Coordinates of C-alpha atoms in Angstrom, one line a residue:
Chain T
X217 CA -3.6 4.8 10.6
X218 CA -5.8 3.3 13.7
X219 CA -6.6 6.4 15.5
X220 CA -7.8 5.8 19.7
X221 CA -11.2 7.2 19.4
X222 CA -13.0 8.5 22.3
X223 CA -16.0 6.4 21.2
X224 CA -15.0 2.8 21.1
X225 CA -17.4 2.0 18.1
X226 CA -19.8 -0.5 18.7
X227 CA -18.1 -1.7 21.4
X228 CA -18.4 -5.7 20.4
X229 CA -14.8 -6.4 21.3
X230 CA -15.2 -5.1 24.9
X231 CA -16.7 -8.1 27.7
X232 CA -20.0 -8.0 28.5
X233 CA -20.7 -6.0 31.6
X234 CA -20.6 -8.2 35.3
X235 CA -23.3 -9.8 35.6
X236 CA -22.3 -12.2 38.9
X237 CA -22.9 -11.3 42.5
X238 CA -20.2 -9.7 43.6
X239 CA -17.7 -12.0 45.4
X240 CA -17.6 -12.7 49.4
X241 CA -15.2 -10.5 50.8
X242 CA -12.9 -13.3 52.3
X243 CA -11.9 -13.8 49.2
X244 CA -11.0 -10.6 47.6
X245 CA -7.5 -9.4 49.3
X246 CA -5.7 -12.2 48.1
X247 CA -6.8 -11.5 44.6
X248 CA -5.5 -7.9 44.6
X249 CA -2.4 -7.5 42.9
X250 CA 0.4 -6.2 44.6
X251 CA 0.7 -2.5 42.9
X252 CA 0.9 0.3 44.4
X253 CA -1.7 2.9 43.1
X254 CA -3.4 0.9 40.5
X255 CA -7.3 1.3 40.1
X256 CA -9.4 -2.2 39.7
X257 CA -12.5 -2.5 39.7
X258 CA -14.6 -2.7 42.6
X259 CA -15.3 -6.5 42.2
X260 CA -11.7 -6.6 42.5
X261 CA -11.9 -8.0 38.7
X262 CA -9.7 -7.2 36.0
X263 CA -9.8 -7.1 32.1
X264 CA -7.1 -10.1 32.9
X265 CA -9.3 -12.2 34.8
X266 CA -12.5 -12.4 32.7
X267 CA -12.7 -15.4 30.3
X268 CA -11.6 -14.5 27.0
X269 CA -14.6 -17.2 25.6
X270 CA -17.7 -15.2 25.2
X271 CA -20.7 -17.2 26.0
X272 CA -23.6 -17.3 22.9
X273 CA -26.1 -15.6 26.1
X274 CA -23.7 -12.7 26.4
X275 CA -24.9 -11.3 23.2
X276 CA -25.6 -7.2 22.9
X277 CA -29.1 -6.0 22.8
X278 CA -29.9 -4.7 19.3
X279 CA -32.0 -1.5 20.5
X280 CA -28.8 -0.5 22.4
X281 CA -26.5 -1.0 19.3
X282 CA -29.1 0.8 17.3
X283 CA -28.9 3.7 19.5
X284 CA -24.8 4.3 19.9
X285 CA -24.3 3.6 16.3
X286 CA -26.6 6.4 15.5
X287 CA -24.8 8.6 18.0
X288 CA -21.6 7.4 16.4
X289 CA -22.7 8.6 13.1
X290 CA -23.9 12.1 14.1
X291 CA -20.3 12.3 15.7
X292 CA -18.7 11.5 12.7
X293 CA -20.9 14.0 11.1
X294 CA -19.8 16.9 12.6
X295 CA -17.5 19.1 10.4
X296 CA -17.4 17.2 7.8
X297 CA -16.6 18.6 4.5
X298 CA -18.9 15.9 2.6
X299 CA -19.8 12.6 2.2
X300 CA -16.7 10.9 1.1
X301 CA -14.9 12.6 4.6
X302 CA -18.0 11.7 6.7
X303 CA -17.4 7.8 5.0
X304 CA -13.2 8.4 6.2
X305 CA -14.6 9.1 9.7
X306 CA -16.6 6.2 9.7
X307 CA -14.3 3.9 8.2
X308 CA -11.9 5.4 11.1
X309 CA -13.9 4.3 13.6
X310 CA -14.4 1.2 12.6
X311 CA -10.8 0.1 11.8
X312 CA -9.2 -0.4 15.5
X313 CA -12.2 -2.9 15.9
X314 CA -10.9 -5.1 12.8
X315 CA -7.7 -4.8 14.3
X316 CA -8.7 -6.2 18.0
X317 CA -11.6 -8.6 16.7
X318 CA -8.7 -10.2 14.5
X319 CA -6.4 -11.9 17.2
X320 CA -9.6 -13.1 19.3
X321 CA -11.7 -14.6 16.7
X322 CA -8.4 -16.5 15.9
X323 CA -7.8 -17.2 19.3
X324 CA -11.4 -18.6 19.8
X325 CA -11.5 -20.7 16.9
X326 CA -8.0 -22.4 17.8
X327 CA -8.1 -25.5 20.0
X328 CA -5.0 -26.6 21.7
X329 CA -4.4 -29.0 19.7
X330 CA -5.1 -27.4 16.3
X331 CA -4.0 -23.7 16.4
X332 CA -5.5 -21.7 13.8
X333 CA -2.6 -20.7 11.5
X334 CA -2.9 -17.2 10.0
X335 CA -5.1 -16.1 7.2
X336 CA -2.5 -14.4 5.0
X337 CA -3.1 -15.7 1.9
X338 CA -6.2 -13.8 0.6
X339 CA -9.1 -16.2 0.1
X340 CA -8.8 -17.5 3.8
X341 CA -8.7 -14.1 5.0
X342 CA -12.1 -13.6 3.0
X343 CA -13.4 -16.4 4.4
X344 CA -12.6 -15.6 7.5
X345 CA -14.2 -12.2 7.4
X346 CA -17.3 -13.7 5.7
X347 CA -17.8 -15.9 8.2
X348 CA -16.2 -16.4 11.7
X349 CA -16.0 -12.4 11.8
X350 CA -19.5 -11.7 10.2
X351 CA -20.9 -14.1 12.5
X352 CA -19.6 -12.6 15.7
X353 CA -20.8 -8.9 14.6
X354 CA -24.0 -9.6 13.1
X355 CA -25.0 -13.2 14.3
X356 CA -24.7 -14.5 10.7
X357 CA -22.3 -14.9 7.8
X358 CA -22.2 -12.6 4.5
X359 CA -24.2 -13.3 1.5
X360 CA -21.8 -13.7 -0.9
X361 CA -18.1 -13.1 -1.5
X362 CA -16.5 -12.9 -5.1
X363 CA -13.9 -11.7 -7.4
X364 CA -14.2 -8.6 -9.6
X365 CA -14.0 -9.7 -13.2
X366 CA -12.4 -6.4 -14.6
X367 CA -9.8 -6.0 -12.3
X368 CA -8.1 -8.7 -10.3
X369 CA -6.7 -7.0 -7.3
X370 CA -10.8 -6.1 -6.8
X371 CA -12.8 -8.4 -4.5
X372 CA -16.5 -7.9 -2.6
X373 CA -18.2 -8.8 -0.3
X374 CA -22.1 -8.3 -0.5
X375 CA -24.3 -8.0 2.4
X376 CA -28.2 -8.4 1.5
X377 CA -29.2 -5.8 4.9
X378 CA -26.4 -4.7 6.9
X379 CA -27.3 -4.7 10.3
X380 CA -25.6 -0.9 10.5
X381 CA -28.2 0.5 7.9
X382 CA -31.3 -0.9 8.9
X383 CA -32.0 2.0 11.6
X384 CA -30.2 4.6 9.7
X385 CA -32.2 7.2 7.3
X386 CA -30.3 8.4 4.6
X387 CA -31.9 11.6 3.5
X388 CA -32.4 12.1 -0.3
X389 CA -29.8 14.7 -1.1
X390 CA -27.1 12.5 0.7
X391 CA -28.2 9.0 -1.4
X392 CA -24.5 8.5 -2.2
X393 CA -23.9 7.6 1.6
X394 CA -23.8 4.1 2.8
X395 CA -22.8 4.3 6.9
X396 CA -21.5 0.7 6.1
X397 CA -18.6 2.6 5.4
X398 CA -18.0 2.1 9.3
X399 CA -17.9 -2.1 8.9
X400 CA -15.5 -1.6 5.5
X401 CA -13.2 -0.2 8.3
X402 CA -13.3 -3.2 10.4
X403 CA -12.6 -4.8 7.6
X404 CA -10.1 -2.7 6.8
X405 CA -8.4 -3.3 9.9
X406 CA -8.5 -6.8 9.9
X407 CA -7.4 -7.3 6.3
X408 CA -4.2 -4.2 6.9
X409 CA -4.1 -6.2 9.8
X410 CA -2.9 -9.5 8.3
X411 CA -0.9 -8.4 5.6
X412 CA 0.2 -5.5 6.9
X413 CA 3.5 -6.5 9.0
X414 CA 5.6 -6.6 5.8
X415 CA 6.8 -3.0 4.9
X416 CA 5.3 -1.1 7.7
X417 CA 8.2 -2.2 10.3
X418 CA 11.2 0.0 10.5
X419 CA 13.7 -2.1 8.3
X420 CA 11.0 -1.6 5.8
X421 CA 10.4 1.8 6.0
X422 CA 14.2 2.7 5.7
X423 CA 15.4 0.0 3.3
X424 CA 12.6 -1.7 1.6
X425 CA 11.0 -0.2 -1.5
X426 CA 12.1 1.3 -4.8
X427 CA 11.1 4.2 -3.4
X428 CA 12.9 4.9 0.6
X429 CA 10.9 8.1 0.7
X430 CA 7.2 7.6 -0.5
X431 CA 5.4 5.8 2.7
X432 CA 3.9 2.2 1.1
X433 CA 0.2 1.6 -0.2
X434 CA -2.1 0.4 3.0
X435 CA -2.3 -4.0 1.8
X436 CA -5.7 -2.9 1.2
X437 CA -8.8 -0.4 0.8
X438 CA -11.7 -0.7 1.8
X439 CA -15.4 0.7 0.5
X440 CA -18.5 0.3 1.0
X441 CA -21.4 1.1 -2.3
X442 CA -25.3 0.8 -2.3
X443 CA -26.1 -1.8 -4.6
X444 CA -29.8 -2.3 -4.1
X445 CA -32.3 -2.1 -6.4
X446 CA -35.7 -0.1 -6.0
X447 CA -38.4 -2.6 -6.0
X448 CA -36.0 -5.3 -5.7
X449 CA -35.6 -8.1 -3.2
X450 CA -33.0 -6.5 -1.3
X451 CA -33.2 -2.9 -1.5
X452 CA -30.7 -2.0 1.1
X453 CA -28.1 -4.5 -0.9
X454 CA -24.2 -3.0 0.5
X455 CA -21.2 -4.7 -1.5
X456 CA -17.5 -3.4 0.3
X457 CA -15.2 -3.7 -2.3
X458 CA -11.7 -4.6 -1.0
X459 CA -8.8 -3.3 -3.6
X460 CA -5.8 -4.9 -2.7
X461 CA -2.3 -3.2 -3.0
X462 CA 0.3 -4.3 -5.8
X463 CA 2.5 -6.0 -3.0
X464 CA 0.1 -8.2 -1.8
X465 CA -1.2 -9.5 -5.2
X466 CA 2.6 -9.7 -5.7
X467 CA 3.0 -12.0 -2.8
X468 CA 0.2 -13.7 -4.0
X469 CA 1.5 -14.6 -7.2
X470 CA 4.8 -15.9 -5.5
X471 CA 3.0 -18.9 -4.3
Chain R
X239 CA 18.3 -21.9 31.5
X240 CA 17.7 -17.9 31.6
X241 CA 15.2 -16.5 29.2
X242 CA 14.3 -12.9 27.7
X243 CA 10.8 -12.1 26.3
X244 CA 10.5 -8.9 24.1
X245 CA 6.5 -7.8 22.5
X246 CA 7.3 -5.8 19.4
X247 CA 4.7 -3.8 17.8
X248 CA 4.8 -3.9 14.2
X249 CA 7.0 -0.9 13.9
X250 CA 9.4 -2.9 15.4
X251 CA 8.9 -0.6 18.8
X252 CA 9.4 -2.7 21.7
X253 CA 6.3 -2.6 24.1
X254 CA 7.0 -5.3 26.9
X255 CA 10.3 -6.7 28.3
X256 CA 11.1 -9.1 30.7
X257 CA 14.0 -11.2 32.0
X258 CA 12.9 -14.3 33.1
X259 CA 14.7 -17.7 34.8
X260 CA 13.8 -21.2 34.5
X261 CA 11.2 -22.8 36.8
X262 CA 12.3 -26.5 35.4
X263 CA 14.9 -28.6 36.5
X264 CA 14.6 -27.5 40.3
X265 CA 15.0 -23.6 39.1
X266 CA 14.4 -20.8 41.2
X267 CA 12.8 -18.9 38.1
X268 CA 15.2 -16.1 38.6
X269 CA 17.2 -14.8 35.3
X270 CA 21.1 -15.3 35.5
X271 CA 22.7 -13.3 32.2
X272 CA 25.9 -11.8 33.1
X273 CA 25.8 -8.3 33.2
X274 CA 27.0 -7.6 29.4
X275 CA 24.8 -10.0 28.2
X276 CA 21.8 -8.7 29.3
X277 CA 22.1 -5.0 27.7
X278 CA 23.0 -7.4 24.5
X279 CA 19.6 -8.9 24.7
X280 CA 17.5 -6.6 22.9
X281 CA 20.2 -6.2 20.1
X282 CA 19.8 -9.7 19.5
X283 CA 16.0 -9.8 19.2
X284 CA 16.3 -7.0 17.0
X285 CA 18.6 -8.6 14.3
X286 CA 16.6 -11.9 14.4
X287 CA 13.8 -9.3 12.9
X288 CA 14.7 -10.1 9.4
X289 CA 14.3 -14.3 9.5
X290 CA 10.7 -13.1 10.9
X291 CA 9.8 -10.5 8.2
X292 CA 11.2 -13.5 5.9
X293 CA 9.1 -16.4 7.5
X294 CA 6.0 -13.9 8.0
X295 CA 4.3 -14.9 4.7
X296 CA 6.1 -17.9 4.3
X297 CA 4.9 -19.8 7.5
X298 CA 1.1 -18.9 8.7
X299 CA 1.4 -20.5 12.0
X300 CA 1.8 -17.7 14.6
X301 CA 4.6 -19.8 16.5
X302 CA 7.1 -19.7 14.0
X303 CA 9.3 -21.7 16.4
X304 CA 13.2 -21.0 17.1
X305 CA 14.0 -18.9 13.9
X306 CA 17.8 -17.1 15.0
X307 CA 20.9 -18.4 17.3
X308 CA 23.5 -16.3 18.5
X309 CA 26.2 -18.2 20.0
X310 CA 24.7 -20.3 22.4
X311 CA 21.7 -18.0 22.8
X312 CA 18.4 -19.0 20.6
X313 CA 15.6 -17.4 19.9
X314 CA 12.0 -18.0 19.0
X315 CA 9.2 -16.1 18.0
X316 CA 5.2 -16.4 17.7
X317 CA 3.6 -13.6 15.6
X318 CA 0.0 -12.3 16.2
X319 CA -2.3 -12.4 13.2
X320 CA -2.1 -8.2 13.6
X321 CA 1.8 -9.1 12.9
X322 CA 3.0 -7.8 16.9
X323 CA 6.1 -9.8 17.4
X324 CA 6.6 -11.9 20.5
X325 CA 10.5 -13.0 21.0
X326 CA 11.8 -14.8 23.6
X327 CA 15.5 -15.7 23.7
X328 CA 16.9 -18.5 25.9
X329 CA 20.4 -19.2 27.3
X330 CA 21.2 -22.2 28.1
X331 CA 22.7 -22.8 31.6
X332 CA 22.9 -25.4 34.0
X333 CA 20.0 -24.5 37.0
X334 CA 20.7 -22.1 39.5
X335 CA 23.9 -21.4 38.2
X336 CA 25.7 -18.6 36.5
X337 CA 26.5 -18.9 32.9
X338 CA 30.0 -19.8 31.7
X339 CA 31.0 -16.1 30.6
X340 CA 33.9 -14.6 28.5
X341 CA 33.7 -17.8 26.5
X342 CA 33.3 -18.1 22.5
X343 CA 31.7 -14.9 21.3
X344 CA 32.7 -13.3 24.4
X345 CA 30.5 -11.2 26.6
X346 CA 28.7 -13.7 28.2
X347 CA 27.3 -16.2 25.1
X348 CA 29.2 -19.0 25.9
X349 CA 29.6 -21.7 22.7
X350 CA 26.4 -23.4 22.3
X351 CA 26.5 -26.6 24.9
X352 CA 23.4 -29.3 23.4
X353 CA 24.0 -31.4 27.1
X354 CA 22.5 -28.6 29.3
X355 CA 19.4 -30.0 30.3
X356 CA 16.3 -28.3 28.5
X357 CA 18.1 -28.0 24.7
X358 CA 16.5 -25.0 23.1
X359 CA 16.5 -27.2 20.2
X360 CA 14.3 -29.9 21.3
X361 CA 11.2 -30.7 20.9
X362 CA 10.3 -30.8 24.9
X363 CA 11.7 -27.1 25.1
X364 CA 10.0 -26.3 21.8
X365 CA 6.5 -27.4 23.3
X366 CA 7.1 -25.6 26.1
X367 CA 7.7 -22.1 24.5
X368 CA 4.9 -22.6 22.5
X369 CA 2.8 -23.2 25.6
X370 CA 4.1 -20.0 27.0
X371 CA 3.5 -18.4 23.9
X372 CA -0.1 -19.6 23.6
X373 CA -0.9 -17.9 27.3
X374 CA 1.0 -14.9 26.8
X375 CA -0.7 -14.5 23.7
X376 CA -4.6 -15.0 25.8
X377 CA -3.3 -12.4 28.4
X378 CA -2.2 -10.0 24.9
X379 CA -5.1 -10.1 23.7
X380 CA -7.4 -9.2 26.7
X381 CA -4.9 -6.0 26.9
X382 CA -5.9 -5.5 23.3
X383 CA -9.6 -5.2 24.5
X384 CA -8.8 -1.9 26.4
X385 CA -10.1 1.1 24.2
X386 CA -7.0 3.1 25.5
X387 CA -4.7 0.2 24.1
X388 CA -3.7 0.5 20.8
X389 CA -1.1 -1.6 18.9
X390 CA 1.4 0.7 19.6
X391 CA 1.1 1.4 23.1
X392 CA 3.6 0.3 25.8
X393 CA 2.2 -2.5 27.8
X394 CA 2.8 -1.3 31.3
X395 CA 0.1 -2.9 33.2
X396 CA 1.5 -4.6 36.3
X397 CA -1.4 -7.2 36.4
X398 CA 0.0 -8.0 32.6
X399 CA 3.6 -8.5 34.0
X400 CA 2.6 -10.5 36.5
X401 CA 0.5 -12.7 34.2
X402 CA 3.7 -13.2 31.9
X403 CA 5.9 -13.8 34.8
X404 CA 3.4 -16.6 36.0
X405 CA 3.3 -18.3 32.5
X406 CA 6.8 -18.1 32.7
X407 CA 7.0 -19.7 35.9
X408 CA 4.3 -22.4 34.2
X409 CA 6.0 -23.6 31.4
X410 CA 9.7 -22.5 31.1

C-alpha cells in the first residue's frame, strides 16, 4: 500500500538541512566509516549521526511548504481520471509520512525511564494523532475529535483551517475536492500503521481469515470532507473521517 | 553468551541480520554458535513469530521482553509502533568459550544451564536487551527517514551495521 514516491511529500520527517560550519578537517578521517564505495556527505555526516531530537528553531518556513505542496498537488493531478483518483494520489502521498512520523513522535515523547507504550487501542491512537502528531505538522493540535453517532466503527477528526488548504484554490467545478485528502493519508499511515501488524504478516495471509484467498480490509480508511459553512466562522472547516475495519472494532470489543 | 539479532518487516521478510558475541563478563564480542546452530537461528526467530502476533495487541510496550525458548536458546523481541519486528536470540555460554554442542536437543542447543553468568532470564540481562533495543530502535528509525527506505526494504547500510554492532558491544 505505501508506494516510494519520487516526491517525498512535505518532507517534515526528513532533518533540517546543515546548518553548522563545516567541521575542521583533523577531525573528519576518523569519522569515516570504513566502507568501501559508500557516498556521505561532504561534512562527512550521515543520516546516522544527526540527532534524532529536532530542536523547536529547526521549524520549516511556511512560504516553502506552501510552494512544494502546491507542486505536489499539480503532480498528483496529472492523469487523473477525477476527483476521487486525484484524492487516492493524494492520500498516497501522504501515507509513507504517517508511517515514518509514527515511530519518531513515539520515540521523542519516550523518556528513558517511561517509554511510551503503543497506541493500539483506538482512542490513544486518536489522541495521539490529535495532538503529539498534529502538533509536529502544523504547530498546533486538532479542533476536535469525536465519535460518529450512526455508525460506530466511524470516528473524525475536525480541523477548523488545515494548514494544507489555506494556499490552495479549489476552482468551482471541482468544489467536491478537499487536498486534505493528502493529511487523511498520513493519517492513514499511522493509524494502518499501528494496527496493521496483525493479518498482514505471512502466517496471516496464508492461515488467518475465513477467507485464505480475499487479501484483509486495510485497519482503517481514511477521508477527508469540506464541512464549512458559507458565512460561517470557519469556512474552510475539513473533518477526515476514519472508518475502522471489522477486526479492529473486533479487537476492541475483546478488551 | 552469543547472540543473534533479526529486523523483520511486517511481512515477516527479514531485513537485517547479525550474529553478535558478548562484550560482558571479559567477552571478546565475537559470536561462538556451532556451525548447525547458526543456519538454525533464523528458523527459531521465525517460529517465535506467533507468541508476538499473540502478545502484539495484548502488550503495548514495544519491548515485549523474552517471549520464546528453545532449548537453552531464548529469545526476545521489541516491536516498532509500525509493527517491524526486532528479535534477538541469546545462547547462553560461558565467555570466550564454545558452547557445549550435541547436547539436549542436539545441534548445538545445549539444555538450558541458569548458572552461566548473564541468565537470559534475569532481570540484569533483561535491562540490558532492552537498552540495546532502545538504541537499535533510535538508529531504525533515522534509516526510516531516508525517502528511498521503505518498511520493506533490506537495511543494508554499513554505517547501520556498524551502529548495531556498537550497541551490541554497549550493552550485551
Amino acid at each position: 500500500m505505501a508506494t516510494t514516491l519520487p516526491l517525498n511529500p512535505g518532507s517534515k520527517p526528513l532533518p533540517p538541512p546543515q546548518r553548522s560550519t563545516p567541521q575542521s578537517s583533523k577531525s573528519t578521517p576518523q569519522q569515516q566509516p570504513q566502507s568501501g564505495g559508500l557516498r556521505v556527505p561532504s561534512n562527512r555526516k550521515t543520516i546516522y549521526d544527526r540527532n534524532i531530537n529536532r530542536t523547536r528553531t529547526a521549524e520549516l518556513s511556511r512560504a516553502s511548504f506552501a510552494y512544494l505542496f502546491g507542486e505536489m498537488v499539480s503532480y498528483a493531478q496529472k492523469r487523473v481520471t477525477g476527483i476521487q483518483d486525484l484524492e487516492r494520489r493524494l492520500n498516497e502521498q501522504g501515507y509513507p509520512i504517517g508511517l515514518r512520523l509514527t515511530p519518531l513522535l513515539l520515540h521523542r515523547l519516550s523518556t528513558p525511564t517511561a517509554p511510551q507504550p503503543r497506541p493500539t487501542r483506538i482512542l490513544p491512537l486518536l489522541q495521539f494523532i490529535a495532538n503529539p502528531l498534529w502538533r509536529h505538522l502544523f504547530a498546533r493540535p486538532a479542533d476536535a475529535i469525536e465519535s460518529s453517532a450512526t455508525n460506530p466503527k466511524e470516528y473524525m477528526i475536525t480541523d477548523n483551517e488545515p494548514l494544507v488548504n489555506q494556499y490552495i484554490s479549489v476552482p468551482k467545478e471541482m468544489s467536491q475536492l478537499n487536498c486534505a485528502a493528502f493529511v487523511a493519508g498520513v493519517i492513514e499511515g499511522v493509524v494502518c500503521g499501528v494496527l496493521g501488524g496483525q493479518g498482514v504478516g505471512l502466517a496471516a495471509q496464508l492461515y488467518g481469515g475465513e477467507n485464505p484467498d480475499q487479501p484483509r480490509d486495510p485497519p482503517a480508511v481514511v477521508s477527508a470532507h469540506n464541512a464549512g459553512e458559507e458565512g460561517g466562522m470557519w469556512p474552510g472547516k475539513t473533518v477526515f473521517l476514519i472508518k475502522f475495519s471489522d477486526d479492529v472494532m473486533k479487537r476492541e470489543s475483546n478488551k | 553468551m552469543s547472540y543473534y539479532f533479526t529486523i523483520l518487516s511486517t511481512r515477516d521478510t527479514p531485513l537485517f541480520s547479525l550474529a553478535l558475541g558478548t562484550a560482558k563478563a571479559g567477552g571478546d564480542s565475537t559470536p561462538r554458535f556451532p556451525p548447525q546452530a547458526l543456519q538454525l537461528c533464523p528458523y527459531l526467530l521465525h517460529a517465535s513469530l506467533d507468541f508476538v502476533d499473540e502478545a502484539q495487541f495484548a502488550n503495548p510496550a514495544m519491548y515485549l521482553k523474552r517471549i520464546d525458548a528453545f532449548a537453552s536458546a531464548s529469545i526476545s523481541c521489541f516491536i516498532t509502533p509500525t509493527s517491524t519486528r526486532f528479535l534477538l536470540l541469546h545462547l547462553p555460554h560461558a565467555p570466550n568459550t564454545n558452547p557445549q554442542a550435541g547436547m539436549g536437543e542436539g545441534r548445538g542447543f545445549g539444555p538450558f544451564v541458569p548458572a552461566v553468568p548473564m541468565n537470559p532470564a534475569s532481570p540484569q540481562a533483561e535491562e540490558a536487551v532492552r537498552q540495546f533495543f532502545g538504541e537499535v530502535f533510535e538508529v531504525w528509525i533515522k534509516a526510516q527517514m531516508s525517502p528511498f527506505q521503505d518498511g520493506e526494504g533490506k537495511l543494508g547500510s554499513p554505517v547501520f551495521r556498524e551502529r548495531v554492532r556498537a550497541a551490541g558491544r554497549k550493552y550485551l
